[in-house]
Amino acid sequence: MLNNLQQQPADALLALIKLHNDDPRTSKIDLGVGVYRTGQGDTPVFGAIKAAEKKLLETQNSKAYLGPEGDMGFVHALMPWVFGRQDPTKGGRIEGMQTPGGTGAVRLACALAKRAGVKRVWMGTPSWPNHAQIIADLGLELKGFKHNTAEGVVDMDALMGALAEATPEDAILLHGCCHNPTGIDYANAQWDAIAPAIKAAGVLPILDLAYQGLGYGMEEDAYGLRRVLAEVPEALIAYSCDKNFGLYRDRVGAVYVMMESADQVPAAISNGHALARAAWSMPPDHGAAAVRLILEDADLTAMWIDELDQMRTRMAQVRAKLAAAGVAGSVNLSPLGGQNGLFSIVPLSAEQILAMREKHGVYMAGSGRINVAGLTMNNIDQFIAAVADVSV
Ligand code: LMR
């Protein structure tokens, strides 16, 4: 029976981690998977997390099960940051549960949508490759539309066309900020147009917020999500703390449902619990508990925000330097200066991306996506020279 299982390709993005680790060249540059790196190229544990973990070790007196919802103190402590300080539950219409990372959150959001009767999910492409994998694995139909134009700006016409075609049985998956892989986000004025269009289409929004704080700031990066939620009767929100708290391998996420009225919340959440129980039973506790301790403590919160600000500042410096380089070979790097978050696409062909890796030791995704945080003042000139070399 098990012989029926056919060899599957390794996840292309995760395979890059191994390829990079196996490369003996000291000059190699890892621009693959999305982890933040300092100017020294490290991915340290946040100081605020270290302090919270210390507190956790000292105060945690049990590791007994919490239940499929995970740490509800964590889930609720995040809500003012995501939904706004004023009435973060929207009169009891929003409730959530903890998930294993942002992937667990997207998975649960899509599974809930499916349970509710959704059959098709609209999504701008390119997108984070795992979005399509999750949608396909759940047996949902993916309807793609162009996220951005060749000029590197959001393709509003494509989005509005998709919304005009979508039906109330459909969902639409949108990135809240720091679009992965393009770094091309909707401007606030565009969200102002998107929110009523979603409402008019009657389509169910699934909003994925995996990089809050890494674009313009925690408040600023929530604009689109809050704008949509202000307009529509119901929505699903997938959230990740893996990047903005640097907790990648601890898998810290949450999924929230917003219902039309508060009395509908328990039924929706009970479906979330049932799906979680059948999939992973309960999410891992450690990272979420550390986040809760940070958010419950004003000093630790200030420390975390400061660390997040430093990350954003450094990425802005890298982007400014890339933009200042202008054209490298046949690639115009200028647009990268105006993009947001960890990622941007460098428009290279598959052969050129392979040459980046084989000839220059630069590891980037097959889509041309780079993790800009992998660039430092020590390796950025080497990267720009490599782009120029492979693209002449
Ligand atoms: C990425 O896109 O690199 C990250 O979200 C990591 C992942 O799980 O793919």
PDB file of N, CA, C and O in Angstrom, residues 95-163:
ATOM      1  N   GLU A  95     -13.243  36.857  17.848  1.00  0.00           N
ATOM      2  CA  GLU A  95     -12.595  35.970  18.825  1.00  0.00           C
ATOM      3  C   GLU A  95     -11.559  35.156  18.067  1.00  0.00           C
ATOM      4  O   GLU A  95     -11.625  35.038  16.836  1.00  0.00           O
ATOM      5  N   GLY A  96     -10.596  34.611  18.811  1.00  0.00           N
ATOM      6  CA  GLY A  96      -9.523  33.888  18.143  1.00  0.00           C
ATOM      7  C   GLY A  96      -9.086  32.663  18.895  1.00  0.00           C
ATOM      8  O   GLY A  96      -9.667  32.275  19.914  1.00  0.00           O
ATOM      9  N   MET A  97      -8.059  32.059  18.379  1.00  0.00           N
ATOM     10  CA  MET A  97      -7.411  30.917  19.033  1.00  0.00           C
ATOM     11  C   MET A  97      -5.969  30.850  18.528  1.00  0.00           C
ATOM     12  O   MET A  97      -5.653  31.380  17.464  1.00  0.00           O
ATOM     13  N   GLN A  98      -5.135  30.231  19.329  1.00  0.00           N
ATOM     14  CA  GLN A  98      -3.719  30.132  18.976  1.00  0.00           C
ATOM     15  C   GLN A  98      -3.523  29.043  17.923  1.00  0.00           C
ATOM     16  O   GLN A  98      -4.263  28.057  17.910  1.00  0.00           O
ATOM     17  N   THR A  99      -2.530  29.227  17.061  1.00  0.00           N
ATOM     18  CA  THR A  99      -2.225  28.224  16.038  1.00  0.00           C
ATOM     19  C   THR A  99      -0.711  27.997  15.980  1.00  0.00           C
ATOM     20  O   THR A  99       0.062  28.858  16.416  1.00  0.00           O
ATOM     21  N   PRO A 100      -0.282  26.861  15.432  1.00  0.00           N
ATOM     22  CA  PRO A 100       1.157  26.678  15.220  1.00  0.00           C
ATOM     23  C   PRO A 100       1.635  27.562  14.057  1.00  0.00           C
ATOM     24  O   PRO A 100       1.480  27.196  12.891  1.00  0.00           O
ATOM     25  N   GLY A 101       2.129  28.730  14.373  1.00  0.00           N
ATOM     26  CA  GLY A 101       2.680  29.643  13.371  1.00  0.00           C
ATOM     27  C   GLY A 101       1.625  30.212  12.432  1.00  0.00           C
ATOM     28  O   GLY A 101       0.416  29.954  12.558  1.00  0.00           O
ATOM     29  N   GLY A 102       2.116  31.006  11.485  1.00  0.00           N
ATOM     30  CA  GLY A 102       1.223  31.606  10.495  1.00  0.00           C
ATOM     31  C   GLY A 102       0.663  30.555   9.554  1.00  0.00           C
ATOM     32  O   GLY A 102      -0.469  30.679   9.070  1.00  0.00           O
ATOM     33  N   THR A 103       1.438  29.500   9.284  1.00  0.00           N
ATOM     34  CA  THR A 103       0.938  28.438   8.417  1.00  0.00           C
ATOM     35  C   THR A 103      -0.283  27.771   9.047  1.00  0.00           C
ATOM     36  O   THR A 103      -1.296  27.533   8.377  1.00  0.00           O
ATOM     37  N   GLY A 104      -0.193  27.486  10.357  1.00  0.00           N
ATOM     38  CA  GLY A 104      -1.339  26.902  11.054  1.00  0.00           C
ATOM     39  C   GLY A 104      -2.545  27.826  10.979  1.00  0.00           C
ATOM     40  O   GLY A 104      -3.695  27.377  10.840  1.00  0.00           O
ATOM     41  N   ALA A 105      -2.294  29.129  11.060  1.00  0.00           N
ATOM     42  CA  ALA A 105      -3.381  30.110  11.024  1.00  0.00           C
ATOM     43  C   ALA A 105      -4.044  30.150   9.645  1.00  0.00           C
ATOM     44  O   ALA A 105      -5.276  30.148   9.529  1.00  0.00           O
ATOM     45  N   VAL A 106      -3.222  30.159   8.584  1.00  0.00           N
ATOM     46  CA  VAL A 106      -3.781  30.183   7.220  1.00  0.00           C
ATOM     47  C   VAL A 106      -4.536  28.876   6.961  1.00  0.00           C
ATOM     48  O   VAL A 106      -5.637  28.867   6.400  1.00  0.00           O
ATOM     49  N   ARG A 107      -3.934  27.786   7.404  1.00  0.00           N
ATOM     50  CA  ARG A 107      -4.560  26.470   7.215  1.00  0.00           C
ATOM     51  C   ARG A 107      -5.940  26.438   7.894  1.00  0.00           C
ATOM     52  O   ARG A 107      -6.933  26.013   7.309  1.00  0.00           O
ATOM     53  N   LEU A 108      -5.983  26.899   9.135  1.00  0.00           N
ATOM     54  CA  LEU A 108      -7.244  26.859   9.877  1.00  0.00           C
ATOM     55  C   LEU A 108      -8.268  27.829   9.276  1.00  0.00           C
ATOM     56  O   LEU A 108      -9.453  27.518   9.186  1.00  0.00           O
ATOM     57  N   ALA A 109      -7.786  28.999   8.852  1.00  0.00           N
ATOM     58  CA  ALA A 109      -8.703  29.973   8.246  1.00  0.00           C
ATOM     59  C   ALA A 109      -9.331  29.381   6.982  1.00  0.00           C
ATOM     60  O   ALA A 109     -10.551  29.445   6.782  1.00  0.00           O
ATOM     61  N   CYS A 110      -8.506  28.755   6.145  1.00  0.00           N
ATOM     62  CA  CYS A 110      -9.027  28.181   4.890  1.00  0.00           C
ATOM     63  C   CYS A 110      -9.939  26.986   5.189  1.00  0.00           C
ATOM     64  O   CYS A 110     -10.961  26.793   4.518  1.00  0.00           O
ATOM     65  N   ALA A 111      -9.573  26.195   6.210  1.00  0.00           N
ATOM     66  CA  ALA A 111     -10.407  25.038   6.561  1.00  0.00           C
ATOM     67  C   ALA A 111     -11.754  25.504   7.116  1.00  0.00           C
ATOM     68  O   ALA A 111     -12.794  24.889   6.840  1.00  0.00           O
ATOM     69  N   LEU A 112     -11.744  26.576   7.874  1.00  0.00           N
ATOM     70  CA  LEU A 112     -13.010  27.131   8.394  1.00  0.00           C
ATOM     71  C   LEU A 112     -13.870  27.642   7.243  1.00  0.00           C
ATOM     72  O   LEU A 112     -15.091  27.432   7.220  1.00  0.00           O
ATOM     73  N   ALA A 113     -13.219  28.326   6.293  1.00  0.00           N
ATOM     74  CA  ALA A 113     -13.950  28.842   5.136  1.00  0.00           C
ATOM     75  C   ALA A 113     -14.596  27.674   4.389  1.00  0.00           C
ATOM     76  O   ALA A 113     -15.766  27.739   3.995  1.00  0.00           O
ATOM     77  N   LYS A 114     -13.838  26.588   4.245  1.00  0.00           N
ATOM     78  CA  LYS A 114     -14.363  25.422   3.530  1.00  0.00           C
ATOM     79  C   LYS A 114     -15.555  24.822   4.287  1.00  0.00           C
ATOM     80  O   LYS A 114     -16.583  24.513   3.701  1.00  0.00           O
ATOM     81  N   ARG A 115     -15.397  24.674   5.599  1.00  0.00           N
ATOM     82  CA  ARG A 115     -16.502  24.136   6.414  1.00  0.00           C
ATOM     83  C   ARG A 115     -17.759  24.986   6.290  1.00  0.00           C
ATOM     84  O   ARG A 115     -18.882  24.491   6.364  1.00  0.00           O
ATOM     85  N   ALA A 116     -17.531  26.295   6.116  1.00  0.00           N
ATOM     86  CA  ALA A 116     -18.678  27.211   6.013  1.00  0.00           C
ATOM     87  C   ALA A 116     -19.321  27.161   4.631  1.00  0.00           C
ATOM     88  O   ALA A 116     -20.393  27.746   4.431  1.00  0.00           O
ATOM     89  N   GLY A 117     -18.671  26.489   3.678  1.00  0.00           N
ATOM     90  CA  GLY A 117     -19.280  26.354   2.348  1.00  0.00           C
ATOM     91  C   GLY A 117     -18.494  26.990   1.218  1.00  0.00           C
ATOM     92  O   GLY A 117     -18.903  26.911   0.054  1.00  0.00           O
ATOM     93  N   VAL A 118     -17.361  27.619   1.528  1.00  0.00           N
ATOM     94  CA  VAL A 118     -16.543  28.224   0.468  1.00  0.00           C
ATOM     95  C   VAL A 118     -15.942  27.130  -0.410  1.00  0.00           C
ATOM     96  O   VAL A 118     -15.473  26.106   0.099  1.00  0.00           O
ATOM     97  N   LYS A 119     -15.980  27.363  -1.725  1.00  0.00           N
ATOM     98  CA  LYS A 119     -15.392  26.374  -2.640  1.00  0.00           C
ATOM     99  C   LYS A 119     -14.207  26.943  -3.414  1.00  0.00           C
ATOM    100  O   LYS A 119     -13.343  26.218  -3.868  1.00  0.00           O
ATOM    101  N   ARG A 120     -14.205  28.273  -3.580  1.00  0.00           N
ATOM    102  CA  ARG A 120     -13.129  28.896  -4.375  1.00  0.00           C
ATOM    103  C   ARG A 120     -12.468  29.992  -3.545  1.00  0.00           C
ATOM    104  O   ARG A 120     -13.140  30.727  -2.819  1.00  0.00           O
ATOM    105  N   VAL A 121     -11.167  30.082  -3.709  1.00  0.00           N
ATOM    106  CA  VAL A 121     -10.426  31.156  -3.040  1.00  0.00           C
ATOM    107  C   VAL A 121      -9.708  31.986  -4.100  1.00  0.00           C
ATOM    108  O   VAL A 121      -8.916  31.447  -4.893  1.00  0.00           O
ATOM    109  N   TRP A 122      -9.972  33.281  -4.119  1.00  0.00           N
ATOM    110  CA  TRP A 122      -9.277  34.200  -5.020  1.00  0.00           C
ATOM    111  C   TRP A 122      -7.997  34.663  -4.339  1.00  0.00           C
ATOM    112  O   TRP A 122      -7.980  34.940  -3.134  1.00  0.00           O
ATOM    113  N   MET A 123      -6.957  34.774  -5.124  1.00  0.00           N
ATOM    114  CA  MET A 123      -5.678  35.182  -4.541  1.00  0.00           C
ATOM    115  C   MET A 123      -4.822  35.864  -5.603  1.00  0.00           C
ATOM    116  O   MET A 123      -4.717  35.379  -6.735  1.00  0.00           O
ATOM    117  N   GLY A 124      -4.221  36.974  -5.256  1.00  0.00           N
ATOM    118  CA  GLY A 124      -3.299  37.657  -6.152  1.00  0.00           C
ATOM    119  C   GLY A 124      -2.046  36.812  -6.319  1.00  0.00           C
ATOM    120  O   GLY A 124      -1.556  36.225  -5.353  1.00  0.00           O
ATOM    121  N   THR A 125      -1.532  36.751  -7.545  1.00  0.00           N
ATOM    122  CA  THR A 125      -0.295  35.999  -7.753  1.00  0.00           C
ATOM    123  C   THR A 125       0.768  36.917  -8.346  1.00  0.00           C
ATOM    124  O   THR A 125       0.428  37.827  -9.107  1.00  0.00           O
ATOM    125  N   PRO A 126       2.035  36.745  -8.015  1.00  0.00           N
ATOM    126  CA  PRO A 126       2.523  35.680  -7.160  1.00  0.00           C
ATOM    127  C   PRO A 126       2.118  35.898  -5.702  1.00  0.00           C
ATOM    128  O   PRO A 126       1.790  37.004  -5.296  1.00  0.00           O
ATOM    129  N   SER A 127       2.174  34.785  -4.959  1.00  0.00           N
ATOM    130  CA  SER A 127       1.914  34.868  -3.524  1.00  0.00           C
ATOM    131  C   SER A 127       2.909  33.958  -2.821  1.00  0.00           C
ATOM    132  O   SER A 127       3.742  33.321  -3.468  1.00  0.00           O
ATOM    133  N   TRP A 128       2.837  33.928  -1.525  1.00  0.00           N
ATOM    134  CA  TRP A 128       3.655  32.981  -0.759  1.00  0.00           C
ATOM    135  C   TRP A 128       3.298  31.576  -1.245  1.00  0.00           C
ATOM    136  O   TRP A 128       2.101  31.223  -1.260  1.00  0.00           O
ATOM    137  N   PRO A 129       4.274  30.775  -1.715  1.00  0.00           N
ATOM    138  CA  PRO A 129       3.930  29.489  -2.337  1.00  0.00           C
ATOM    139  C   PRO A 129       3.055  28.593  -1.460  1.00  0.00           C
ATOM    140  O   PRO A 129       2.228  27.834  -1.966  1.00  0.00           O
ATOM    141  N   ASN A 130       3.214  28.679  -0.158  1.00  0.00           N
ATOM    142  CA  ASN A 130       2.436  27.801   0.718  1.00  0.00           C
ATOM    143  C   ASN A 130       0.941  28.127   0.691  1.00  0.00           C
ATOM    144  O   ASN A 130       0.120  27.269   0.988  1.00  0.00           O
ATOM    145  N   HIS A 131       0.581  29.360   0.331  1.00  0.00           N
ATOM    146  CA  HIS A 131      -0.850  29.686   0.225  1.00  0.00           C
ATOM    147  C   HIS A 131      -1.529  28.733  -0.754  1.00  0.00           C
ATOM    148  O   HIS A 131      -2.549  28.114  -0.429  1.00  0.00           O
ATOM    149  N   ALA A 132      -0.944  28.626  -1.953  1.00  0.00           N
ATOM    150  CA  ALA A 132      -1.555  27.773  -2.987  1.00  0.00           C
ATOM    151  C   ALA A 132      -1.554  26.311  -2.543  1.00  0.00           C
ATOM    152  O   ALA A 132      -2.509  25.570  -2.811  1.00  0.00           O
ATOM    153  N   GLN A 133      -0.478  25.898  -1.860  1.00  0.00           N
ATOM    154  CA  GLN A 133      -0.394  24.493  -1.412  1.00  0.00           C
ATOM    155  C   GLN A 133      -1.489  24.177  -0.398  1.00  0.00           C
ATOM    156  O   GLN A 133      -2.091  23.115  -0.415  1.00  0.00           O
ATOM    157  N   ILE A 134      -1.720  25.109   0.508  1.00  0.00           N
ATOM    158  CA  ILE A 134      -2.752  24.898   1.537  1.00  0.00           C
ATOM    159  C   ILE A 134      -4.137  24.836   0.877  1.00  0.00           C
ATOM    160  O   ILE A 134      -4.947  23.954   1.170  1.00  0.00           O
ATOM    161  N   ILE A 135      -4.385  25.762  -0.030  1.00  0.00           N
ATOM    162  CA  ILE A 135      -5.682  25.817  -0.714  1.00  0.00           C
ATOM    163  C   ILE A 135      -5.920  24.508  -1.486  1.00  0.00           C
ATOM    164  O   ILE A 135      -6.985  23.900  -1.401  1.00  0.00           O
ATOM    165  N   ALA A 136      -4.873  24.056  -2.194  1.00  0.00           N
ATOM    166  CA  ALA A 136      -5.007  22.812  -2.975  1.00  0.00           C
ATOM    167  C   ALA A 136      -5.192  21.613  -2.051  1.00  0.00           C
ATOM    168  O   ALA A 136      -6.039  20.743  -2.308  1.00  0.00           O
ATOM    169  N   ASP A 137      -4.428  21.568  -0.972  1.00  0.00           N
ATOM    170  CA  ASP A 137      -4.495  20.416  -0.069  1.00  0.00           C
ATOM    171  C   ASP A 137      -5.877  20.290   0.571  1.00  0.00           C
ATOM    172  O   ASP A 137      -6.316  19.193   0.910  1.00  0.00           O
ATOM    173  N   LEU A 138      -6.556  21.417   0.720  1.00  0.00           N
ATOM    174  CA  LEU A 138      -7.908  21.391   1.302  1.00  0.00           C
ATOM    175  C   LEU A 138      -8.974  21.094   0.246  1.00  0.00           C
ATOM    176  O   LEU A 138     -10.162  21.034   0.567  1.00  0.00           O
ATOM    177  N   GLY A 139      -8.543  20.940  -1.005  1.00  0.00           N
ATOM    178  CA  GLY A 139      -9.514  20.649  -2.069  1.00  0.00           C
ATOM    179  C   GLY A 139     -10.310  21.871  -2.472  1.00  0.00           C
ATOM    180  O   GLY A 139     -11.394  21.742  -3.043  1.00  0.00           O
ATOM    181  N   LEU A 140      -9.793  23.048  -2.191  1.00  0.00           N
ATOM    182  CA  LEU A 140     -10.463  24.283  -2.621  1.00  0.00           C
ATOM    183  C   LEU A 140      -9.921  24.678  -3.985  1.00  0.00           C
ATOM    184  O   LEU A 140      -8.766  24.384  -4.317  1.00  0.00           O
ATOM    185  N   GLU A 141     -10.741  25.370  -4.745  1.00  0.00           N
ATOM    186  CA  GLU A 141     -10.288  25.823  -6.067  1.00  0.00           C
ATOM    187  C   GLU A 141      -9.604  27.180  -5.914  1.00  0.00           C
ATOM    188  O   GLU A 141     -10.130  28.076  -5.245  1.00  0.00           O
ATOM    189  N   LEU A 142      -8.447  27.297  -6.529  1.00  0.00           N
ATOM    190  CA  LEU A 142      -7.725  28.574  -6.484  1.00  0.00           C
ATOM    191  C   LEU A 142      -8.036  29.387  -7.734  1.00  0.00           C
ATOM    192  O   LEU A 142      -7.893  28.888  -8.848  1.00  0.00           O
ATOM    193  N   LYS A 143      -8.458  30.625  -7.545  1.00  0.00           N
ATOM    194  CA  LYS A 143      -8.680  31.530  -8.678  1.00  0.00           C
ATOM    195  C   LYS A 143      -7.650  32.649  -8.564  1.00  0.00           C
ATOM    196  O   LYS A 143      -7.698  33.446  -7.609  1.00  0.00           O
ATOM    197  N   GLY A 144      -6.729  32.681  -9.473  1.00  0.00           N
ATOM    198  CA  GLY A 144      -5.654  33.673  -9.389  1.00  0.00           C
ATOM    199  C   GLY A 144      -5.976  34.946 -10.160  1.00  0.00           C
ATOM    200  O   GLY A 144      -6.743  34.930 -11.115  1.00  0.00           O
ATOM    201  N   PHE A 145      -5.426  36.036  -9.698  1.00  0.00           N
ATOM    202  CA  PHE A 145      -5.434  37.286 -10.464  1.00  0.00           C
ATOM    203  C   PHE A 145      -4.083  37.938 -10.240  1.00  0.00           C
ATOM    204  O   PHE A 145      -3.382  37.590  -9.277  1.00  0.00           O
ATOM    205  N   LYS A 146      -3.717  38.842 -11.122  1.00  0.00           N
ATOM    206  CA  LYS A 146      -2.380  39.426 -11.032  1.00  0.00           C
ATOM    207  C   LYS A 146      -2.264  40.375  -9.839  1.00  0.00           C
ATOM    208  O   LYS A 146      -3.042  41.324  -9.735  1.00  0.00           O
ATOM    209  N   HIS A 147      -1.297  40.115  -8.956  1.00  0.00           N
ATOM    210  CA  HIS A 147      -1.117  41.024  -7.818  1.00  0.00           C
ATOM    211  C   HIS A 147      -0.504  42.349  -8.251  1.00  0.00           C
ATOM    212  O   HIS A 147      -0.885  43.406  -7.778  1.00  0.00           O
ATOM    213  N   ASN A 148       0.483  42.255  -9.163  1.00  0.00           N
ATOM    214  CA  ASN A 148       1.200  43.472  -9.545  1.00  0.00           C
ATOM    215  C   ASN A 148       1.431  43.505 -11.053  1.00  0.00           C
ATOM    216  O   ASN A 148       1.362  42.478 -11.718  1.00  0.00           O
ATOM    217  N   THR A 149       1.711  44.696 -11.534  1.00  0.00           N
ATOM    218  CA  THR A 149       1.988  44.849 -12.965  1.00  0.00           C
ATOM    219  C   THR A 149       3.485  44.675 -13.214  1.00  0.00           C
ATOM    220  O   THR A 149       4.279  44.642 -12.272  1.00  0.00           O
ATOM    221  N   ALA A 150       3.851  44.617 -14.477  1.00  0.00           N
ATOM    222  CA  ALA A 150       5.266  44.489 -14.837  1.00  0.00           C
ATOM    223  C   ALA A 150       6.051  45.711 -14.369  1.00  0.00           C
ATOM    224  O   ALA A 150       7.261  45.640 -14.146  1.00  0.00           O
ATOM    225  N   GLU A 151       5.358  46.819 -14.191  1.00  0.00           N
ATOM    226  CA  GLU A 151       6.050  48.046 -13.734  1.00  0.00           C
ATOM    227  C   GLU A 151       6.313  48.006 -12.224  1.00  0.00           C
ATOM    228  O   GLU A 151       6.888  48.946 -11.670  1.00  0.00           O
ATOM    229  N   GLY A 152       5.843  46.964 -11.552  1.00  0.00           N
ATOM    230  CA  GLY A 152       6.133  46.839 -10.121  1.00  0.00           C
ATOM    231  C   GLY A 152       5.185  47.616  -9.230  1.00  0.00           C
ATOM    232  O   GLY A 152       5.558  47.995  -8.122  1.00  0.00           O
ATOM    233  N   VAL A 153       3.973  47.853  -9.714  1.00  0.00           N
ATOM    234  CA  VAL A 153       2.958  48.463  -8.832  1.00  0.00           C
ATOM    235  C   VAL A 153       1.769  47.509  -8.733  1.00  0.00           C
ATOM    236  O   VAL A 153       1.604  46.612  -9.563  1.00  0.00           O
ATOM    237  N   VAL A 154       0.966  47.732  -7.683  1.00  0.00           N
ATOM    238  CA  VAL A 154      -0.212  46.887  -7.474  1.00  0.00           C
ATOM    239  C   VAL A 154      -1.122  46.945  -8.707  1.00  0.00           C
ATOM    240  O   VAL A 154      -1.327  48.020  -9.270  1.00  0.00           O
ATOM    241  N   ASP A 155      -1.645  45.790  -9.115  1.00  0.00           N
ATOM    242  CA  ASP A 155      -2.566  45.754 -10.264  1.00  0.00           C
ATOM    243  C   ASP A 155      -4.005  45.857  -9.737  1.00  0.00           C
ATOM    244  O   ASP A 155      -4.679  44.845  -9.517  1.00  0.00           O
ATOM    245  N   MET A 156      -4.434  47.089  -9.525  1.00  0.00           N
ATOM    246  CA  MET A 156      -5.776  47.307  -8.959  1.00  0.00           C
ATOM    247  C   MET A 156      -6.861  46.827  -9.909  1.00  0.00           C
ATOM    248  O   MET A 156      -7.902  46.346  -9.465  1.00  0.00           O
ATOM    249  N   ASP A 157      -6.607  46.968 -11.220  1.00  0.00           N
ATOM    250  CA  ASP A 157      -7.630  46.543 -12.182  1.00  0.00           C
ATOM    251  C   ASP A 157      -7.876  45.037 -12.065  1.00  0.00           C
ATOM    252  O   ASP A 157      -9.020  44.575 -12.130  1.00  0.00           O
ATOM    253  N   ALA A 158      -6.774  44.287 -11.902  1.00  0.00           N
ATOM    254  CA  ALA A 158      -6.915  42.831 -11.790  1.00  0.00           C
ATOM    255  C   ALA A 158      -7.698  42.476 -10.525  1.00  0.00           C
ATOM    256  O   ALA A 158      -8.577  41.602 -10.545  1.00  0.00           O
ATOM    257  N   LEU A 159      -7.390  43.150  -9.433  1.00  0.00           N
ATOM    258  CA  LEU A 159      -8.093  42.870  -8.173  1.00  0.00           C
ATOM    259  C   LEU A 159      -9.578  43.225  -8.289  1.00  0.00           C
ATOM    260  O   LEU A 159     -10.455  42.441  -7.906  1.00  0.00           O
ATOM    261  N   MET A 160      -9.842  44.387  -8.838  1.00  0.00           N
ATOM    262  CA  MET A 160     -11.241  44.813  -8.967  1.00  0.00           C
ATOM    263  C   MET A 160     -11.998  43.907  -9.946  1.00  0.00           C
ATOM    264  O   MET A 160     -13.178  43.609  -9.730  1.00  0.00           O
ATOM    265  N   GLY A 161     -11.300  43.442 -10.981  1.00  0.00           N
ATOM    266  CA  GLY A 161     -11.913  42.503 -11.926  1.00  0.00           C
ATOM    267  C   GLY A 161     -12.264  41.194 -11.228  1.00  0.00           C
ATOM    268  O   GLY A 161     -13.341  40.624 -11.447  1.00  0.00           O
ATOM    269  N   ALA A 162     -11.350  40.737 -10.367  1.00  0.00           N
ATOM    270  CA  ALA A 162     -11.599  39.492  -9.628  1.00  0.00           C
ATOM    271  C   ALA A 162     -12.808  39.676  -8.708  1.00  0.00           C
ATOM    272  O   ALA A 162     -13.682  38.803  -8.629  1.00  0.00           O
ATOM    273  N   LEU A 163     -12.868  40.827  -8.046  1.00  0.00           N
ATOM    274  CA  LEU A 163     -13.984  41.059  -7.121  1.00  0.00           C
ATOM    275  C   LEU A 163     -15.313  41.168  -7.873  1.00  0.00           C
ATOM    276  O   LEU A 163     -16.364  40.778  -7.355  1.00  0.00           O
TER     277      LEU A 163
END
